[in-house]
Amino acid sequence: MTVKETVKSEPQGQIAKAYKFAEIAHSKQKRRTGEPYFVHVLATAEILNSWHLDEATIVAGLLHDTVEDTGTTSETITQEFGDQVTFLVNGVTKLGKIKYRGAEAEAKAENLRKMILAISEDLRVVFIKLADRLHNMRTLSALPPQKQRRIALETHEIYAPLAYRLGMQNISGELQDLAFPYLYPEEYRWLKAQVAEAYEARLKYLEKLKPVVQKALEDKGIRSATIDFRAKRYSSLYKKLLRQSMDVENIYDLVAMRLILKNQEACYGALGIIHSMWPPLPGRIKDYIAMPKPNGYRSLHTTVIGPEKKIVEFQIRTEEMHDEAEHGVAAHWIYKAHGGANPTQQKRVFDEAKWVEQLRRWQEHHAGTNPDEFLESLKVDFFRDRIFVITPRGEVLDLPVGSTPIDFAYEIHSEVGDTAVGAKVNNQIVPLSHELRSGDFVEILTQKNKKPSEDWLTFVKTSNAKDHVRIALRKKQTGLRKMAPLKSEIKMVTKDRVGLIKDIAVVIARSHVNLEGLTTALVPGGNFQSIKAVCDTADKQKIERLILKLKAIKEIKEISYRLLEHQAA
Ligand code: MN
């Protein structure tokens, strides 16, 4: 049932009440598109409804702009709709104040902190914000260009990754696709022209293949398979093209064939049947059912050499997995309704939810656990035991739970870690063993020539910090005090371009790595140059992360690194 239908069928319900309340509150406002403003809040609520969220969330979705954009006070919301709804609306209002511009570090830090706090307090606030953003992105063309760019950038860098992290891949992908033409208009036009033909051809080919697959499955007793095609999203296609020499012909999963089956056994069965018909490409069989992606995504993927020697990607999953891939954590939120909502709503919610069986099973396993504990377990699970803290420069670092200022210091830079003498958290001095929490502002006090102390090893959490402390202690013991920090050299073979060196230097600086030297030389033949960058770190993890980022620069054709011998200072 849609929100509109619920309003009709339950005119006395909370949703109907919020609907009328919002309609009146926004009656004088229009959107840039010329439509009444109410259209936007209703669309937001409809999106939340389609994710099967609970009543309070849908009510808050209808009311989400009343405090910000109309004269309504949060006291009025509390009187009319209670504390829970007010809490959600206030959360969204707070998130609305966040304006990410990608540059102003100060504003970024403060705002990201708010956002992160809101996340850890109640994920439903984030769901409303994502639904709100989704509708705003779908209607972005009505805004002036500058605003379009800012909102698209924020979507690209903050909200889409956030949705992905919450397992809402589909929503994340849609947000990225909506942002793409605004951020990269030329690339978008190029891509559209490139892809149109290839896409047509692939689709025709798969249409022919579909009945063949269907029959093969049925012959082996796998019935009621839903087979459809999933076109690769423009945004992820573009990312892939950047890695693969910009040749659309090389993208095998431009359109993938998706099989949705009854149960897990059928999935593995289907995989076997497909492999018996067409040889799979080595290294392309992915079992995300046995080993889900970190964000919870489950599916079997394989790529085979199909008829006419054409390469086809298959994605195989159950309906439940499919639903989870679409809705992510939102899919689990329904449980809340099971605990507190009225019977009609419970029924509505249960009728629509396909994964409810899974939750029932969970409940059997955890008999006696109350819903709050269940939600708690979800939170921990979905944030994968990570905390988010903010650097004085306004960047967000994610660290394992239990991390201390020392872990933080080494994450920023090995030298900061080695010379740390004290720490401030939210402007208050704390011991170096202090346990950090999400949303903390952390600052490290350093003193030149200080050395790590052995007892740091008893409380640091990250292997990065442990390794560095050990290295520093070893140096201390062997009396090699004057040793210069270990270095590394990154070697790249690139095409030349004006501004390339600057781009490389920027990527390095953003990774908190100091560039100590950079040399370029022409590779014989004249088409390529080789660039060597000496960096002041020998932290393999850090360098490998940096290399991943550098690979996104399309002129870089080859990249490798080596650790340099340490030299006396
Ligand atoms: Mn809104």
Coordinates of C-alpha atoms and ligand atoms in Angstrom, one line a residue, residues 37 40 64-65 132 136, ligand 1:
Y37 CA 6.2 21.9 -2.0
H40 CA 8.4 16.7 -2.3
H64 CA 10.7 16.4 7.6
D65 CA 10.8 19.9 6.2
D132 CA 14.9 13.2 0.8
N136 CA 15.9 16.0 -4.6
Ligands
MN1 MN 13.4 17.8 2.0

